[in-house]
Amino acid sequence: MSNPGDCTAVIMAAGVGSRMTDLTYQCPKPLLPVGRFPLIWYPIKSLEKAGFSDIIIVTRQSWHDQIQNALSVDGCIDRVRLEYIEIQDSDECGTADSLRIIADRIKTNVLVVTCDLISDCDLADLMAVHRKNNSSFTVMLSQLPTTIIGDTPVPGFKSKQKNSDAEKISIGFESSNLEHVVFWKARIDIEDEEESISFSKKFLDRYPCTRIQSTWTDCHVYMINKYIVQYLQEKKNKYFNSLQSELLPFVVKKQMSTFVMDKPLDDMEMSSPESPGKQEKKKDLVDYAANTDNDLNLIKYLSLTSSSFGSSEDAPQKNLIGCYAYRQTSGFCVRANTIAAYFEACKQMPRLISKFVGAKKTQTQLNIPESTDIKPKSQVGADCMLGECVTIGEKVSIKKSVIGKHCKIGDKVKITNSVILGHVNIQESCNITNCIIADSANIGDKSELTGCIVGQNQTISTMSKYTNEVISNSSQMMEVTLE
């Protein structure tokens, strides 16, 4: 395995997409199309850009063949080797559970990336922050998702649209090193928005100057030291189901821990019949940190600038655990884990696709392939993207939209600010605005759809009018397994 920095890359692709079931009840979330590629293709390309040639994909057993087939298309993935590890569909596994399951495959530090991340950042920058700070757990943060999605009108029922603030985190950064995360609390865990955050005296003694910020979103990209994976595996702690909501806050708190080496019993204590003997201490995370093979743990005893200089190896040791953050402040970054985020990510692809596929083709060639058939007097905006083998009739207007492969657009159709997935048939004189139309749907002529989600294989009758509705089979919706 030839990966940068002695690191294993893992993509988590087993989540069912519980916040976007209108789109995922028949299509695995990793395979939702974004532009002309499946969603999981984008984190693969980000890892490839960072120098990875081997990637582990953790996915559901029933999705394995579908994902493998989708990524086997010529030109989709050509420079990385993918290894698939299956999780039983019946298992309710969080991201920490999944990491524990594959722990035997991880012999190095691990870079965990969610399958719904679309970002043009260089993950090598996150790895550099991890190495520079001798970090135990490094998280990627961004303010960009809120900036990008905040003003997006979301298709579907208004009552189903969730506030993106629920994903915000209150994070404390050490003032002397703003990459150092010393406090972590999800906003959803704060019952009252005006609730004050309290700190212990021990915390304030350790970090007297802490800067609290609540403007960052966790991108669910984590660089994790191998001893934490070992801790997860050996402890088999069922309390850790999620990396983001359970393991990460735990590791942040454990930065306060001090390691004290056990003193061996002398001969008198061991031979005394009255001495019951000292019980073996249960290993905590700090014990794993102290015992890890890390040259920096030795160097600090030799460095003149280290607070541990001159100390003996059996002296109490602090700062063995460290949590740090890489913050993306420019470019594009979004987690397509909600309808709003997915909708906006799709619409941004016409201008972003060149950052993922390189500059081998012009922007026009990337957005409108040669296999497209566009009849006279039709207009396709520069801010649009068309899939392979799309047929467009006469006097059609398409603006700020993405059209999937093998779609047929009839004469005099107007499509604005919409995402149309593959094999959709839109008959003549339809008006589609701010909509998502799923695979193989059929829209009857002279229909008007505004702010709607049309489910897979749905048929909209002639001259229909819908506004802010989700149109799908109720029987299909009942098949969704709620998390």
Coordinates of N, CA and C in Angstrom, one line a residue, residues 115-270:
C115 N -18.6 9.9 2.9 CA -18.9 9.7 1.4 C -19.6 10.9 0.9
D116 N -20.2 11.8 1.7 CA -21.0 12.9 1.2 C -20.2 14.2 1.2
L117 N -18.9 14.2 1.3 CA -18.1 15.4 1.3 C -17.7 15.8 -0.1
I118 N -18.0 17.0 -0.5 CA -17.6 17.6 -1.8 C -16.8 18.9 -1.4
S119 N -15.5 18.8 -1.6 CA -14.6 20.0 -1.2 C -13.5 20.0 -2.2
D120 N -13.0 21.2 -2.5 CA -11.9 21.4 -3.3 C -10.6 21.7 -2.5
C121 N -10.7 21.4 -1.2 CA -9.5 21.6 -0.4 C -8.5 20.5 -0.6
D122 N -7.3 20.7 -0.2 CA -6.2 19.6 -0.3 C -6.1 19.0 1.0
L123 N -6.5 17.7 1.1 CA -6.5 17.0 2.4 C -5.1 16.8 2.9
A124 N -4.1 17.0 2.1 CA -2.7 17.0 2.5 C -2.5 18.1 3.5
D125 N -3.2 19.2 3.4 CA -3.1 20.3 4.4 C -3.5 19.9 5.8
L126 N -4.6 19.1 5.8 CA -5.1 18.6 7.1 C -4.1 17.7 7.7
M127 N -3.5 16.8 6.9 CA -2.4 15.9 7.4 C -1.2 16.6 7.9
A128 N -0.9 17.8 7.2 CA 0.2 18.6 7.7 C 0.0 19.2 9.1
V129 N -1.3 19.6 9.3 CA -1.6 20.1 10.7 C -1.5 19.0 11.7
H130 N -1.9 17.8 11.3 CA -1.9 16.7 12.2 C -0.4 16.4 12.6
R131 N 0.5 16.3 11.6 CA 1.9 16.0 11.9 C 2.6 17.1 12.6
K132 N 2.3 18.4 12.3 CA 3.0 19.5 12.9 C 2.7 19.6 14.4
N133 N 1.5 19.2 14.8 CA 1.1 19.3 16.2 C 1.2 18.0 17.0
N134 N 1.8 17.0 16.3 CA 1.8 15.7 16.9 C 0.4 15.3 17.5
S135 N -0.6 15.5 16.7 CA -2.0 15.4 17.1 C -2.4 14.0 17.2
S136 N -3.4 13.8 18.1 CA -4.0 12.5 18.3 C -5.3 12.4 17.4
F137 N -6.0 13.5 17.3 CA -7.2 13.5 16.6 C -7.4 14.9 15.9
T138 N -7.4 14.9 14.6 CA -7.5 16.2 13.9 C -8.8 16.2 13.1
V139 N -9.5 17.3 13.2 CA -10.8 17.4 12.5 C -10.8 18.5 11.5
M140 N -11.5 18.3 10.4 CA -11.6 19.4 9.4 C -12.9 20.2 9.6
L141 N -12.7 21.5 9.7 CA -13.8 22.4 10.0 C -14.0 23.4 8.8
S142 N -15.2 23.9 8.6 CA -15.4 24.9 7.6 C -16.6 25.7 7.9
Q143 N -16.6 27.0 7.5 CA -17.7 27.9 7.6 C -18.5 28.0 6.3
L144 N -17.9 27.3 5.2 CA -18.5 27.4 3.9 C -19.9 26.8 3.7
P145 N -20.2 25.6 4.3 CA -21.5 25.1 4.0 C -22.7 26.1 4.3
T146 N -22.6 26.8 5.5 CA -23.7 27.7 5.8 C -23.7 28.9 4.8
T147 N -22.5 29.3 4.4 CA -22.4 30.5 3.5 C -23.1 30.1 2.1
I148 N -22.8 28.8 1.7 CA -23.3 28.4 0.4 C -24.8 28.1 0.4
I149 N -25.2 27.4 1.5 CA -26.6 26.9 1.5 C -27.6 27.8 2.1
G150 N -27.1 28.8 2.9 CA -28.0 29.6 3.6 C -29.2 30.2 2.9
D151 N -29.0 30.7 1.7 CA -30.1 31.4 0.9 C -30.7 30.5 -0.1
T152 N -30.5 29.1 0.0 CA -31.0 28.2 -1.0 C -32.4 27.9 -0.8
P153 N -33.3 28.2 -1.7 CA -34.7 27.7 -1.6 C -34.8 26.2 -1.8
V154 N -35.3 25.5 -0.8 CA -35.2 24.0 -0.8 C -36.5 23.4 -1.4
P155 N -36.4 22.5 -2.3 CA -37.7 21.9 -2.8 C -38.3 21.0 -1.8
G156 N -39.6 20.7 -1.9 CA -40.3 19.8 -1.0 C -41.1 20.6 0.0
F157 N -41.7 19.8 0.9 CA -42.5 20.4 2.0 C -41.7 21.3 2.8
K158 N -42.2 22.5 3.1 CA -41.5 23.5 3.9 C -41.3 22.9 5.3
S159 N -42.2 22.2 5.8 CA -42.1 21.7 7.2 C -41.0 20.7 7.4
K160 N -40.5 20.1 6.3 CA -39.5 19.1 6.4 C -38.1 19.7 6.3
Q161 N -38.0 20.9 6.0 CA -36.6 21.6 5.9 C -36.0 21.8 7.2
K162 N -34.9 21.3 7.5 CA -34.2 21.4 8.8 C -33.2 22.5 8.8
N163 N -33.1 23.1 10.0 CA -32.2 24.2 10.2 C -30.8 23.7 10.2
S164 N -29.9 24.2 9.4 CA -28.5 23.8 9.3 C -27.8 24.1 10.6
D165 N -28.3 25.0 11.5 CA -27.7 25.4 12.7 C -27.5 24.2 13.6
A166 N -28.4 23.2 13.4 CA -28.3 22.0 14.3 C -27.0 21.3 14.2
E167 N -26.2 21.5 13.1 CA -24.9 20.9 12.9 C -23.8 21.8 13.5
K168 N -24.1 23.0 13.9 CA -23.0 23.8 14.4 C -22.5 23.3 15.7
I169 N -21.2 23.6 16.0 CA -20.5 23.2 17.2 C -20.0 24.4 17.9
S170 N -20.1 24.4 19.2 CA -19.3 25.4 20.0 C -18.0 24.8 20.3
I171 N -16.9 25.5 19.8 CA -15.6 25.0 19.8 C -14.7 26.0 20.6
G172 N -13.9 25.4 21.5 CA -12.9 26.3 22.2 C -11.5 26.0 21.6
F173 N -10.9 27.1 21.2 CA -9.5 27.1 20.7 C -8.6 27.7 21.7
E174 N -7.4 27.1 21.9 CA -6.4 27.7 22.8 C -5.9 29.0 22.1
S175 N -5.9 30.1 22.8 CA -5.5 31.4 22.2 C -4.1 31.4 21.7
S176 N -3.2 30.7 22.3 CA -1.8 30.7 21.8 C -1.6 29.8 20.6
N177 N -2.6 28.9 20.3 CA -2.5 28.1 19.1 C -3.9 27.8 18.7
L178 N -4.4 28.6 17.7 CA -5.8 28.5 17.3 C -6.1 27.2 16.5
E179 N -5.1 26.4 16.3 CA -5.4 25.0 15.7 C -5.8 24.0 16.9
H180 N -5.5 24.4 18.1 CA -5.6 23.5 19.2 C -7.1 23.5 19.7
V181 N -7.8 22.4 19.6 CA -9.2 22.3 20.1 C -9.2 21.8 21.6
V182 N -9.7 22.7 22.5 CA -9.7 22.3 23.9 C -11.1 22.2 24.5
F183 N -12.1 22.5 23.7 CA -13.5 22.4 24.1 C -14.3 22.1 22.9
W184 N -15.3 21.2 23.1 CA -16.2 20.8 22.0 C -17.6 20.5 22.5
K185 N -18.6 21.2 22.0 CA -19.9 20.9 22.4 C -20.9 21.2 21.3
A186 N -21.7 20.2 20.9 CA -22.6 20.4 19.8 C -23.7 21.3 20.2
R187 N -24.2 22.1 19.3 CA -25.3 23.1 19.6 C -26.5 22.3 20.0
I188 N -26.7 21.1 19.4 CA -27.9 20.4 19.7 C -28.0 19.9 21.1
D189 N -26.8 19.9 21.8 CA -26.7 19.5 23.2 C -27.0 20.6 24.1
I190 N -27.1 21.8 23.6 CA -27.4 23.0 24.4 C -28.9 23.3 24.3
E191 N -29.6 23.0 25.4 CA -31.0 23.1 25.3 C -31.5 24.5 25.1
D192 N -30.9 25.5 25.8 CA -31.3 26.9 25.7 C -30.2 27.6 25.0
E193 N -30.6 28.3 23.9 CA -29.6 29.1 23.1 C -28.8 30.1 24.0
E194 N -29.5 30.6 25.0 CA -28.8 31.6 25.9 C -28.1 30.9 27.1
E195 N -28.1 29.6 27.1 CA -27.4 28.9 28.2 C -26.0 29.2 28.2
S196 N -25.4 29.5 29.4 CA -24.0 29.8 29.5 C -23.2 28.5 29.6
I197 N -22.0 28.6 29.1 CA -21.1 27.4 29.1 C -20.2 27.6 30.3
S198 N -20.1 26.6 31.2 CA -19.3 26.6 32.4 C -18.1 25.8 32.2
F199 N -17.0 26.2 32.9 CA -15.7 25.5 32.8 C -15.2 25.2 34.2
S200 N -14.6 24.1 34.4 CA -14.0 23.8 35.7 C -12.8 24.6 36.0
K201 N -12.4 24.7 37.3 CA -11.2 25.4 37.7 C -9.9 24.7 37.0
K202 N -10.0 23.4 37.0 CA -8.9 22.6 36.4 C -8.7 23.0 34.9
F203 N -9.8 23.1 34.2 CA -9.8 23.5 32.8 C -9.2 24.9 32.7
L204 N -9.6 25.9 33.5 CA -9.1 27.3 33.4 C -7.7 27.4 33.8
D205 N -7.2 26.5 34.7 CA -5.8 26.5 35.1 C -5.0 26.1 33.9
R206 N -5.5 25.1 33.2 CA -4.8 24.5 32.1 C -4.8 25.4 30.9
Y207 N -6.0 26.0 30.6 CA -6.2 26.8 29.4 C -6.8 28.1 29.8
P208 N -6.1 29.0 30.4 CA -6.6 30.3 30.9 C -7.2 31.2 29.8
C209 N -6.7 31.1 28.6 CA -7.1 31.9 27.5 C -7.7 31.0 26.4
T210 N -9.0 30.9 26.4 CA -9.7 30.1 25.4 C -10.7 30.9 24.6
R211 N -10.6 30.7 23.3 CA -11.5 31.5 22.4 C -12.6 30.5 21.9
I212 N -13.9 30.8 22.3 CA -15.0 30.0 22.0 C -15.7 30.6 20.7
Q213 N -15.8 29.7 19.7 CA -16.4 30.1 18.4 C -17.5 29.1 18.0
S214 N -18.6 29.6 17.5 CA -19.8 28.7 17.1 C -20.1 28.9 15.6
T215 N -19.2 29.2 14.8 CA -19.4 29.5 13.4 C -18.9 28.4 12.5
W216 N -18.4 27.3 13.1 CA -17.8 26.3 12.3 C -18.7 25.1 12.2
T217 N -18.6 24.4 11.1 CA -19.3 23.1 10.8 C -18.3 22.0 10.7
D218 N -18.6 20.9 11.3 CA -17.7 19.7 11.3 C -17.9 19.0 9.9
C219 N -16.9 18.9 9.1 CA -17.0 18.3 7.8 C -17.0 16.8 7.8
H220 N -16.8 16.2 9.0 CA -16.7 14.7 9.2 C -15.6 14.1 8.4
V221 N -14.4 14.8 8.5 CA -13.2 14.3 8.0 C -12.2 14.3 9.2
Y222 N -11.7 13.2 9.5 CA -10.9 13.0 10.7 C -9.6 12.3 10.5
M223 N -8.5 12.9 11.0 CA -7.2 12.2 11.0 C -7.0 11.6 12.4
I224 N -6.9 10.3 12.6 CA -6.9 9.7 13.9 C -5.7 8.9 14.1
N225 N -5.0 9.1 15.2 CA -3.9 8.3 15.6 C -4.2 6.8 15.8
K226 N -3.3 6.0 15.4 CA -3.6 4.5 15.5 C -3.8 4.0 16.9
Y227 N -3.3 4.7 17.9 CA -3.6 4.2 19.3 C -5.0 4.4 19.7
I228 N -5.7 5.4 19.1 CA -7.1 5.6 19.4 C -7.9 4.5 18.7
V229 N -7.5 4.1 17.5 CA -8.2 3.0 16.9 C -8.0 1.7 17.7
Q230 N -6.8 1.5 18.2 CA -6.5 0.4 19.1 C -7.4 0.4 20.3
Y231 N -7.5 1.6 20.9 CA -8.4 1.8 22.1 C -9.8 1.4 21.8
L232 N -10.3 1.9 20.7 CA -11.7 1.5 20.2 C -11.9 0.0 20.1
Q233 N -10.9 -0.6 19.5 CA -11.0 -2.1 19.2 C -10.9 -2.9 20.5
E234 N -10.0 -2.6 21.4 CA -9.7 -3.4 22.6 C -10.8 -3.1 23.7
K235 N -11.2 -1.9 23.8 CA -12.2 -1.6 24.8 C -13.6 -2.1 24.4
K236 N -13.9 -2.1 23.1 CA -15.2 -2.6 22.6 C -16.3 -1.8 23.3
N237 N -16.1 -0.5 23.5 CA -17.0 0.3 24.2 C -18.2 0.7 23.4
K238 N -19.3 0.2 23.8 CA -20.6 0.4 23.0 C -21.1 1.8 23.1
Y239 N -20.5 2.6 24.0 CA -20.9 4.0 24.2 C -20.4 4.8 23.0
F240 N -19.4 4.3 22.3 CA -18.8 5.0 21.2 C -19.4 4.5 19.9
N241 N -20.5 5.0 19.4 CA -21.1 4.7 18.2 C -20.7 5.7 17.1
S242 N -20.6 6.9 17.4 CA -20.3 8.0 16.5 C -18.9 8.6 16.7
L243 N -18.2 8.9 15.7 CA -16.9 9.6 15.8 C -17.2 11.0 16.2
Q244 N -18.2 11.7 15.5 CA -18.4 13.1 15.7 C -19.0 13.4 17.1
S245 N -20.0 12.7 17.5 CA -20.8 13.1 18.6 C -20.4 12.4 19.9
E246 N -19.6 11.4 19.8 CA -19.2 10.7 21.0 C -17.7 10.5 21.2
L247 N -17.0 10.0 20.2 CA -15.5 9.8 20.4 C -14.8 11.1 20.4
L248 N -15.1 12.0 19.5 CA -14.3 13.2 19.4 C -14.5 14.1 20.7
P249 N -15.7 14.3 21.2 CA -15.8 15.0 22.5 C -15.0 14.3 23.6
F250 N -15.0 13.0 23.6 CA -14.3 12.2 24.7 C -12.8 12.5 24.6
V251 N -12.3 12.4 23.4 CA -10.8 12.7 23.2 C -10.5 14.1 23.6
V252 N -11.3 15.1 23.2 CA -11.0 16.5 23.6 C -10.9 16.6 25.1
K253 N -11.9 16.0 25.9 CA -11.8 16.0 27.3 C -10.6 15.3 27.9
K254 N -10.2 14.2 27.2 CA -9.1 13.5 27.8 C -7.7 14.2 27.6
Q255 N -7.7 15.3 26.9 CA -6.5 16.1 26.9 C -6.0 16.6 28.3
M256 N -7.0 16.6 29.2 CA -6.7 17.0 30.5 C -6.0 16.0 31.4
S257 N -6.0 14.7 30.8 CA -5.4 13.6 31.6 C -3.9 13.6 31.7
T258 N -3.5 13.1 32.9 CA -2.1 13.0 33.2 C -1.7 11.5 33.3
F259 N -0.7 11.1 32.7 CA -0.2 9.7 32.8 C 0.8 9.5 33.9
V260 N 0.5 8.6 34.8 CA 1.4 8.3 35.9 C 1.7 6.8 35.8
M261 N 3.0 6.5 35.7 CA 3.4 5.1 35.5 C 3.3 4.4 36.8
D262 N 2.8 3.2 36.7 CA 2.6 2.3 37.9 C 4.0 1.9 38.4
K263 N 4.2 2.0 39.8 CA 5.4 1.6 40.3 C 5.3 0.1 40.7
P264 N 6.4 -0.7 40.3 CA 6.3 -2.1 40.6 C 6.4 -2.4 42.1
L265 N 5.8 -3.4 42.5 CA 5.8 -3.8 43.9 C 7.2 -4.3 44.2
D266 N 7.7 -4.0 45.5 CA 9.0 -4.5 45.8 C 8.9 -6.0 46.3
D267 N 10.0 -6.6 46.6 CA 9.9 -8.0 47.0 C 9.2 -8.3 48.3
M268 N 9.3 -7.3 49.2 CA 8.6 -7.5 50.5 C 7.1 -7.5 50.3
E269 N 6.6 -6.5 49.5 CA 5.2 -6.4 49.3 C 4.6 -7.6 48.5
M270 N 5.4 -8.2 47.6 CA 5.0 -9.3 46.8 C 4.9 -10.6 47.7

